[in-house]
PDB file of C-alpha atoms in Angstrom:
ATOM      1  CA  MET A   1     -13.784  11.004   4.299  1.00  0.00           C
ATOM      2  CA  MET A   2     -12.755  13.120   1.333  1.00  0.00           C
ATOM      3  CA  HIS A   3     -14.908  12.843  -1.782  1.00  0.00           C
ATOM      4  CA  LEU A   4     -13.495  10.216  -4.146  1.00  0.00           C
ATOM      5  CA  PRO A   5     -15.102  10.292  -7.608  1.00  0.00           C
ATOM      6  CA  LYS A   6     -15.343   6.924  -9.337  1.00  0.00           C
ATOM      7  CA  GLU A   7     -13.148   8.192 -12.191  1.00  0.00           C
ATOM      8  CA  TYR A   8     -10.397   9.115  -9.741  1.00  0.00           C
ATOM      9  CA  LEU A   9     -10.724   5.797  -7.901  1.00  0.00           C
ATOM     10  CA  ASP A  10     -10.411   3.878 -11.182  1.00  0.00           C
ATOM     11  CA  ASP A  11      -7.321   5.900 -12.064  1.00  0.00           C
ATOM     12  CA  LEU A  12      -5.853   5.387  -8.592  1.00  0.00           C
ATOM     13  CA  LEU A  13      -6.612   1.664  -8.654  1.00  0.00           C
ATOM     14  CA  VAL A  14      -4.699   1.156 -11.894  1.00  0.00           C
ATOM     15  CA  ARG A  15      -1.703   3.237 -10.849  1.00  0.00           C
ATOM     16  CA  MET A  16      -1.465   1.811  -7.316  1.00  0.00           C
ATOM     17  CA  THR A  17      -1.821  -1.747  -8.571  1.00  0.00           C
ATOM     18  CA  HIS A  18       0.566  -1.499 -11.498  1.00  0.00           C
ATOM     19  CA  HIS A  19       3.350   0.294  -9.638  1.00  0.00           C
ATOM     20  CA  SER A  20       3.053  -1.583  -6.341  1.00  0.00           C
ATOM     21  CA  CYS A  21       3.125  -4.949  -8.112  1.00  0.00           C
ATOM     22  CA  ALA A  22       5.963  -3.811 -10.395  1.00  0.00           C
ATOM     23  CA  ILE A  23       8.027  -2.832  -7.351  1.00  0.00           C
ATOM     24  CA  GLU A  24       7.744  -6.524  -6.377  1.00  0.00           C
ATOM     25  CA  ASN A  25       8.940  -7.568  -9.868  1.00  0.00           C
ATOM     26  CA  ASN A  26       5.595  -8.195 -11.563  1.00  0.00           C
ATOM     27  CA  THR A  27       6.429  -7.722 -15.256  1.00  0.00           C
ATOM     28  CA  SER A  28       2.936  -6.958 -16.617  1.00  0.00           C
ATOM     29  CA  THR A  29       2.543  -3.675 -18.481  1.00  0.00           C
ATOM     30  CA  PHE A  30       0.383  -0.704 -17.553  1.00  0.00           C
ATOM     31  CA  SER A  31      -1.988  -1.453 -20.428  1.00  0.00           C
ATOM     32  CA  GLU A  32      -2.324  -5.063 -19.252  1.00  0.00           C
ATOM     33  CA  ALA A  33      -3.219  -3.784 -15.782  1.00  0.00           C
ATOM     34  CA  VAL A  34      -5.869  -1.501 -17.317  1.00  0.00           C
ATOM     35  CA  SER A  35      -7.270  -4.453 -19.276  1.00  0.00           C
ATOM     36  CA  ILE A  36      -7.587  -6.629 -16.166  1.00  0.00           C
ATOM     37  CA  LEU A  37      -8.668  -3.992 -13.655  1.00  0.00           C
ATOM     38  CA  LEU A  38     -11.072  -1.846 -15.659  1.00  0.00           C
ATOM     39  CA  TYR A  39     -12.213  -3.986 -18.575  1.00  0.00           C
ATOM     40  CA  ARG A  40     -12.037  -7.399 -16.852  1.00  0.00           C
ATOM     41  CA  VAL A  41     -10.192  -8.885 -19.813  1.00  0.00           C
ATOM     42  CA  ILE A  42      -7.166 -11.131 -19.241  1.00  0.00           C
ATOM     43  CA  PRO A  43      -4.367 -10.527 -21.767  1.00  0.00           C
ATOM     44  CA  GLY A  44      -3.105 -13.728 -23.320  1.00  0.00           C
ATOM     45  CA  GLU A  45       0.540 -12.926 -22.587  1.00  0.00           C
ATOM     46  CA  ILE A  46       0.270 -12.601 -18.797  1.00  0.00           C
ATOM     47  CA  SER A  47       1.160 -15.484 -16.474  1.00  0.00           C
ATOM     48  CA  VAL A  48      -1.390 -16.912 -14.041  1.00  0.00           C
ATOM     49  CA  HIS A  49       0.724 -15.835 -11.056  1.00  0.00           C
ATOM     50  CA  GLU A  50       1.055 -12.237 -12.262  1.00  0.00           C
ATOM     51  CA  PHE A  51      -2.649 -12.099 -13.107  1.00  0.00           C
ATOM     52  CA  TYR A  52      -3.574 -13.072  -9.551  1.00  0.00           C
ATOM     53  CA  GLU A  53      -1.164 -10.489  -8.127  1.00  0.00           C
ATOM     54  CA  ILE A  54      -3.023  -7.795 -10.073  1.00  0.00           C
ATOM     55  CA  GLU A  55      -6.534  -9.162  -9.525  1.00  0.00           C
ATOM     56  CA  ASN A  56      -5.928  -9.683  -5.795  1.00  0.00           C
ATOM     57  CA  HIS A  57      -4.628  -6.137  -5.475  1.00  0.00           C
ATOM     58  CA  ARG A  58      -7.916  -4.920  -6.964  1.00  0.00           C
ATOM     59  CA  LEU A  59      -9.871  -6.869  -4.346  1.00  0.00           C
ATOM     60  CA  ALA A  60      -7.722  -5.562  -1.477  1.00  0.00           C
ATOM     61  CA  PHE A  61      -7.905  -1.986  -2.815  1.00  0.00           C
ATOM     62  CA  ASN A  62     -11.704  -2.161  -3.027  1.00  0.00           C
ATOM     63  CA  TYR A  63     -11.916  -3.682   0.467  1.00  0.00           C
ATOM     64  CA  ILE A  64      -9.986  -0.727   1.850  1.00  0.00           C
ATOM     65  CA  ILE A  65     -12.153   1.848   0.066  1.00  0.00           C
ATOM     66  CA  GLU A  66     -15.336   0.102   1.205  1.00  0.00           C
ATOM     67  CA  ASN A  67     -14.092   0.034   4.810  1.00  0.00           C
ATOM     68  CA  ILE A  68     -12.279   3.367   4.886  1.00  0.00           C
ATOM     69  CA  ASP A  69     -14.101   4.471   8.072  1.00  0.00           C
ATOM     70  CA  GLN A  70     -13.137   1.316   9.943  1.00  0.00           C
ATOM     71  CA  GLU A  71     -10.572   1.388  12.737  1.00  0.00           C
ATOM     72  CA  LEU A  72      -7.191  -0.039  11.826  1.00  0.00           C
ATOM     73  CA  THR A  73      -6.723  -3.310  13.702  1.00  0.00           C
ATOM     74  CA  ILE A  74      -4.514  -6.361  13.347  1.00  0.00           C
ATOM     75  CA  SER A  75      -7.571  -8.251  12.103  1.00  0.00           C
ATOM     76  CA  PHE A  76      -8.148  -5.639   9.393  1.00  0.00           C
ATOM     77  CA  ILE A  77      -4.502  -5.898   8.307  1.00  0.00           C
ATOM     78  CA  HIS A  78      -4.862  -9.691   8.127  1.00  0.00           C
ATOM     79  CA  ASP A  79      -7.945  -9.233   5.930  1.00  0.00           C
ATOM     80  CA  VAL A  80      -6.041  -6.998   3.512  1.00  0.00           C
ATOM     81  CA  HIS A  81      -3.156  -9.461   3.349  1.00  0.00           C
ATOM     82  CA  SER A  82      -5.517 -12.403   2.857  1.00  0.00           C
ATOM     83  CA  LEU A  83      -7.110 -10.722  -0.163  1.00  0.00           C
ATOM     84  CA  LEU A  84      -3.726  -9.776  -1.607  1.00  0.00           C
ATOM     85  CA  MET A  85      -2.278 -13.249  -1.277  1.00  0.00           C
ATOM     86  CA  ASP A  86      -5.310 -15.388  -2.150  1.00  0.00           C
ATOM     87  CA  ARG A  87      -4.212 -18.315  -4.366  1.00  0.00           C
ATOM     88  CA  LEU A  88      -0.603 -17.144  -3.970  1.00  0.00           C
ATOM     89  CA  ASP A  89       0.358 -17.974  -0.373  1.00  0.00           C
ATOM     90  CA  HIS A  90      -1.065 -20.717   1.862  1.00  0.00           C
ATOM     91  CA  GLU A  91      -0.309 -18.530   4.927  1.00  0.00           C
ATOM     92  CA  LYS A  92      -2.484 -15.674   3.655  1.00  0.00           C
ATOM     93  CA  GLY A  93      -3.950 -13.590   6.464  1.00  0.00           C
ATOM     94  CA  HIS A  94      -1.602 -15.031   9.097  1.00  0.00           C
ATOM     95  CA  PHE A  95       1.696 -13.807  10.464  1.00  0.00           C
ATOM     96  CA  LYS A  96       4.738 -15.694   9.228  1.00  0.00           C
ATOM     97  CA  SER A  97       5.512 -19.079  10.737  1.00  0.00           C
ATOM     98  CA  HIS A  98       9.130 -19.210   9.514  1.00  0.00           C
ATOM     99  CA  GLU A  99      12.038 -16.793   9.401  1.00  0.00           C
ATOM    100  CA  ASN A 100      12.105 -14.555   6.329  1.00  0.00           C
ATOM    101  CA  ALA A 101      14.442 -12.003   4.814  1.00  0.00           C
ATOM    102  CA  ILE A 102      14.442  -9.144   2.318  1.00  0.00           C
ATOM    103  CA  VAL A 103      16.627  -9.673  -0.740  1.00  0.00           C
ATOM    104  CA  ARG A 104      19.657  -7.360  -0.654  1.00  0.00           C
ATOM    105  CA  ALA A 105      18.703  -5.904   2.755  1.00  0.00           C
ATOM    106  CA  THR A 106      21.462  -5.665   5.346  1.00  0.00           C
ATOM    107  CA  PHE A 107      19.082  -5.848   8.324  1.00  0.00           C
ATOM    108  CA  SER A 108      17.289  -8.840   9.835  1.00  0.00           C
ATOM    109  CA  THR A 109      13.509  -9.016   9.964  1.00  0.00           C
ATOM    110  CA  ALA A 110      11.588  -9.936  13.128  1.00  0.00           C
ATOM    111  CA  SER A 111      11.366 -13.573  14.156  1.00  0.00           C
ATOM    112  CA  PRO A 112       7.980 -15.339  13.922  1.00  0.00           C
ATOM    113  CA  LYS A 113       7.857 -15.565  17.721  1.00  0.00           C
ATOM    114  CA  GLU A 114       8.263 -11.833  18.315  1.00  0.00           C
ATOM    115  CA  THR A 115       6.157 -10.657  15.345  1.00  0.00           C
ATOM    116  CA  PRO A 116       2.697 -10.594  17.063  1.00  0.00           C
ATOM    117  CA  SER A 117       3.888  -8.456  19.992  1.00  0.00           C
ATOM    118  CA  LEU A 118       5.914  -6.181  17.702  1.00  0.00           C
ATOM    119  CA  MET A 119       2.859  -5.634  15.507  1.00  0.00           C
ATOM    120  CA  ASP A 120       0.696  -4.807  18.529  1.00  0.00           C
ATOM    121  CA  GLN A 121       3.297  -2.245  19.579  1.00  0.00           C
ATOM    122  CA  TRP A 122       3.568  -0.970  15.995  1.00  0.00           C
ATOM    123  CA  LEU A 123      -0.168  -0.311  15.876  1.00  0.00           C
ATOM    124  CA  LEU A 124      -0.160   1.402  19.279  1.00  0.00           C
ATOM    125  CA  ASN A 125       2.756   3.659  18.306  1.00  0.00           C
ATOM    126  CA  LEU A 126       1.141   4.520  14.977  1.00  0.00           C
ATOM    127  CA  ASN A 127      -2.173   5.522  16.558  1.00  0.00           C
ATOM    128  CA  ASN A 128      -0.428   7.602  19.217  1.00  0.00           C
ATOM    129  CA  ARG A 129       1.638   9.497  16.643  1.00  0.00           C
ATOM    130  CA  ILE A 130      -1.335  10.232  14.398  1.00  0.00           C
ATOM    131  CA  GLN A 131      -3.405  11.436  17.351  1.00  0.00           C
ATOM    132  CA  LYS A 132      -0.647  13.862  18.321  1.00  0.00           C
ATOM    133  CA  ALA A 133      -0.072  15.115  14.761  1.00  0.00           C
ATOM    134  CA  LYS A 134      -0.737  18.835  14.352  1.00  0.00           C
ATOM    135  CA  SER A 135      -0.540  19.112  10.564  1.00  0.00           C
ATOM    136  CA  SER A 136      -0.844  17.021   7.411  1.00  0.00           C
ATOM    137  CA  ASP A 137       2.965  16.906   7.194  1.00  0.00           C
ATOM    138  CA  ASP A 138       3.057  15.460  10.730  1.00  0.00           C
ATOM    139  CA  ILE A 139       0.531  12.836   9.659  1.00  0.00           C
ATOM    140  CA  ILE A 140       2.609  11.960   6.589  1.00  0.00           C
ATOM    141  CA  LEU A 141       5.740  11.679   8.758  1.00  0.00           C
ATOM    142  CA  SER A 142       3.906   9.359  11.166  1.00  0.00           C
ATOM    143  CA  ILE A 143       2.682   7.150   8.328  1.00  0.00           C
ATOM    144  CA  CYS A 144       6.061   7.067   6.567  1.00  0.00           C
ATOM    145  CA  SER A 145       7.811   6.166   9.830  1.00  0.00           C
ATOM    146  CA  SER A 146       5.295   3.421  10.545  1.00  0.00           C
ATOM    147  CA  HIS A 147       5.681   2.043   7.023  1.00  0.00           C
ATOM    148  CA  ILE A 148       9.428   1.706   7.474  1.00  0.00           C
ATOM    149  CA  ALA A 149       8.857  -0.081  10.804  1.00  0.00           C
ATOM    150  CA  PHE A 150       6.244  -2.375   9.223  1.00  0.00           C
ATOM    151  CA  GLU A 151       8.557  -3.387   6.396  1.00  0.00           C
ATOM    152  CA  ARG A 152      11.426  -4.059   8.786  1.00  0.00           C
ATOM    153  CA  ILE A 153       9.211  -6.297  10.930  1.00  0.00           C
ATOM    154  CA  HIS A 154       8.124  -7.997   7.687  1.00  0.00           C
ATOM    155  CA  PRO A 155       5.238  -9.713   9.482  1.00  0.00           C
ATOM    156  CA  TYR A 156       4.111 -11.988   6.640  1.00  0.00           C
ATOM    157  CA  ALA A 157       5.835 -14.729   4.671  1.00  0.00           C
ATOM    158  CA  ASP A 158       5.171 -12.772   1.462  1.00  0.00           C
ATOM    159  CA  GLY A 159       3.248  -9.702   0.317  1.00  0.00           C
ATOM    160  CA  ASN A 160       4.616  -7.302   2.940  1.00  0.00           C
ATOM    161  CA  GLY A 161       5.401  -4.471   0.528  1.00  0.00           C
ATOM    162  CA  ARG A 162       2.018  -4.519  -1.197  1.00  0.00           C
ATOM    163  CA  THR A 163       0.230  -4.775   2.150  1.00  0.00           C
ATOM    164  CA  GLY A 164       2.252  -1.939   3.646  1.00  0.00           C
ATOM    165  CA  ARG A 165       1.688   0.400   0.703  1.00  0.00           C
ATOM    166  CA  LEU A 166      -2.069  -0.228   0.765  1.00  0.00           C
ATOM    167  CA  LEU A 167      -2.092   0.473   4.507  1.00  0.00           C
ATOM    168  CA  MET A 168      -0.400   3.811   3.810  1.00  0.00           C
ATOM    169  CA  MET A 169      -3.186   4.613   1.343  1.00  0.00           C
ATOM    170  CA  PHE A 170      -5.788   3.656   3.951  1.00  0.00           C
ATOM    171  CA  LEU A 171      -4.206   5.824   6.654  1.00  0.00           C
ATOM    172  CA  LEU A 172      -3.692   8.845   4.403  1.00  0.00           C
ATOM    173  CA  LEU A 173      -7.277   8.779   3.142  1.00  0.00           C
ATOM    174  CA  GLN A 174      -8.586   8.398   6.689  1.00  0.00           C
ATOM    175  CA  ASN A 175      -6.728  11.595   7.544  1.00  0.00           C
ATOM    176  CA  GLN A 176      -7.979  13.556   4.515  1.00  0.00           C
ATOM    177  CA  VAL A 177      -4.710  13.263   2.584  1.00  0.00           C
ATOM    178  CA  VAL A 178      -4.540  11.941  -0.979  1.00  0.00           C
ATOM    179  CA  PRO A 179      -2.655   8.650  -1.370  1.00  0.00           C
ATOM    180  CA  LEU A 180       1.046   8.160  -1.965  1.00  0.00           C
ATOM    181  CA  VAL A 181       1.616   6.318  -5.242  1.00  0.00           C
ATOM    182  CA  ILE A 182       5.262   5.262  -5.492  1.00  0.00           C
ATOM    183  CA  PRO A 183       6.184   4.850  -9.184  1.00  0.00           C
ATOM    184  CA  LYS A 184       8.175   1.759 -10.072  1.00  0.00           C
ATOM    185  CA  GLU A 185      10.845   4.118 -11.434  1.00  0.00           C
ATOM    186  CA  ASN A 186      11.501   5.244  -7.836  1.00  0.00           C
ATOM    187  CA  LYS A 187      11.903   1.684  -6.539  1.00  0.00           C
ATOM    188  CA  LEU A 188      15.587   1.968  -5.623  1.00  0.00           C
ATOM    189  CA  GLU A 189      15.130   5.317  -3.871  1.00  0.00           C
ATOM    190  CA  TYR A 190      12.172   3.884  -1.937  1.00  0.00           C
ATOM    191  CA  PHE A 191      14.138   0.784  -0.930  1.00  0.00           C
ATOM    192  CA  GLN A 192      16.977   2.994   0.249  1.00  0.00           C
ATOM    193  CA  PHE A 193      14.628   4.843   2.614  1.00  0.00           C
ATOM    194  CA  LEU A 194      13.615   1.487   4.092  1.00  0.00           C
ATOM    195  CA  GLU A 195      17.190   0.188   4.304  1.00  0.00           C
ATOM    196  CA  GLU A 196      18.490   3.322   6.033  1.00  0.00           C
ATOM    197  CA  GLN A 197      15.368   3.826   8.202  1.00  0.00           C
ATOM    198  CA  ASN A 198      15.309   7.322   6.741  1.00  0.00           C
ATOM    199  CA  ALA A 199      11.857   8.490   7.828  1.00  0.00           C
ATOM    200  CA  GLU A 200      12.708  12.152   7.266  1.00  0.00           C
ATOM    201  CA  GLY A 201      13.940  11.559   3.722  1.00  0.00           C
ATOM    202  CA  PHE A 202      10.974   9.334   2.946  1.00  0.00           C
ATOM    203  CA  THR A 203       8.634  12.022   4.271  1.00  0.00           C
ATOM    204  CA  VAL A 204      10.205  14.720   2.086  1.00  0.00           C
ATOM    205  CA  TYR A 205       9.778  12.416  -0.900  1.00  0.00           C
ATOM    206  CA  ALA A 206       6.196  11.570   0.118  1.00  0.00           C
ATOM    207  CA  VAL A 207       5.138  15.192   0.654  1.00  0.00           C
ATOM    208  CA  SER A 208       6.456  16.138  -2.788  1.00  0.00           C
ATOM    209  CA  THR A 209       4.800  13.146  -4.469  1.00  0.00           C
ATOM    210  CA  ILE A 210       1.513  13.717  -2.625  1.00  0.00           C
ATOM    211  CA  GLU A 211       1.512  17.353  -3.768  1.00  0.00           C
ATOM    212  CA  LYS A 212       1.526  16.120  -7.373  1.00  0.00           C
ATOM    213  CA  GLU A 213      -1.227  13.643  -6.526  1.00  0.00           C
ATOM    214  CA  LYS A 214      -3.332  16.515  -5.145  1.00  0.00           C
ATOM    215  CA  GLN A 215      -3.198  18.219  -8.530  1.00  0.00           C
ATOM    216  CA  ARG A 216      -4.290  15.015 -10.237  1.00  0.00           C
ATOM    217  CA  TYR A 217      -7.110  14.586  -7.729  1.00  0.00           C
ATOM    218  CA  LYS A 218      -8.275  18.196  -8.248  1.00  0.00           C
ATOM    219  CA  ALA A 219      -8.285  17.696 -12.012  1.00  0.00           C
ATOM    220  CA  PHE A 220     -10.728  14.804 -11.596  1.00  0.00           C
ATOM    221  CA  LEU A 221     -12.903  16.894  -9.273  1.00  0.00           C
ATOM    222  CA  ASN A 222     -12.918  19.759 -11.780  1.00  0.00           C
ATOM    223  CA  SER A 223     -14.025  17.416 -14.543  1.00  0.00           C
ATOM    224  CA  LEU A 224     -17.200  16.402 -12.689  1.00  0.00           C
ATOM    225  CA  PRO A 225     -20.486  17.747 -14.135  1.00  0.00           C
ATOM    226  CA  LYS A 226     -21.533  20.980 -12.443  1.00  0.00           C
ATOM    227  CA  GLU A 227     -24.892  20.822 -10.674  1.00  0.00           C
TER     228      GLU A 227
END
């Protein structure tokens, strides 16, 4: 796995958590996220629900980093979801048991009955595409395409977006690519990629955003003490 300095991981944790939760309408500020994630101090203004969204994201993020060499399995995905949704969803770590929908989406998500088989096929297709990838751009395309498919299946009652974005981070890091951090300011553009199943457009966006992330990552590497 690529070298990930603690300073970079702390920076990535805050940005991933703040923006991913904000995309799902968490209203806490960036400074409040820093306070909770890095200083372990709970701001007085934040609600209990929004605190747990942020704190749980920290736990899921750390679980992924600690298990970055592990094979991606349905069980692993359940573990990530369970950490994300602890104290927030009684179905944490289990596929949905009732029909669900995405607000403002024009497409229907998978039914609870078909979700397990669709997720097995999703995982098989993802692994096949990554194995056949010949470049980092091919890998990014495979991961972006799989993310769109994951969100359209919407396998869990809640927490699908946060789970899916953390899985993208996991897959990119496993393939020696820095993570994709989608800023909350790009929420509508991101949702449009999902709505239109626009894997090519999403990939162009991701490649450009990842290129900026590479520069940030290199800056942290350059700041390390020279031996």
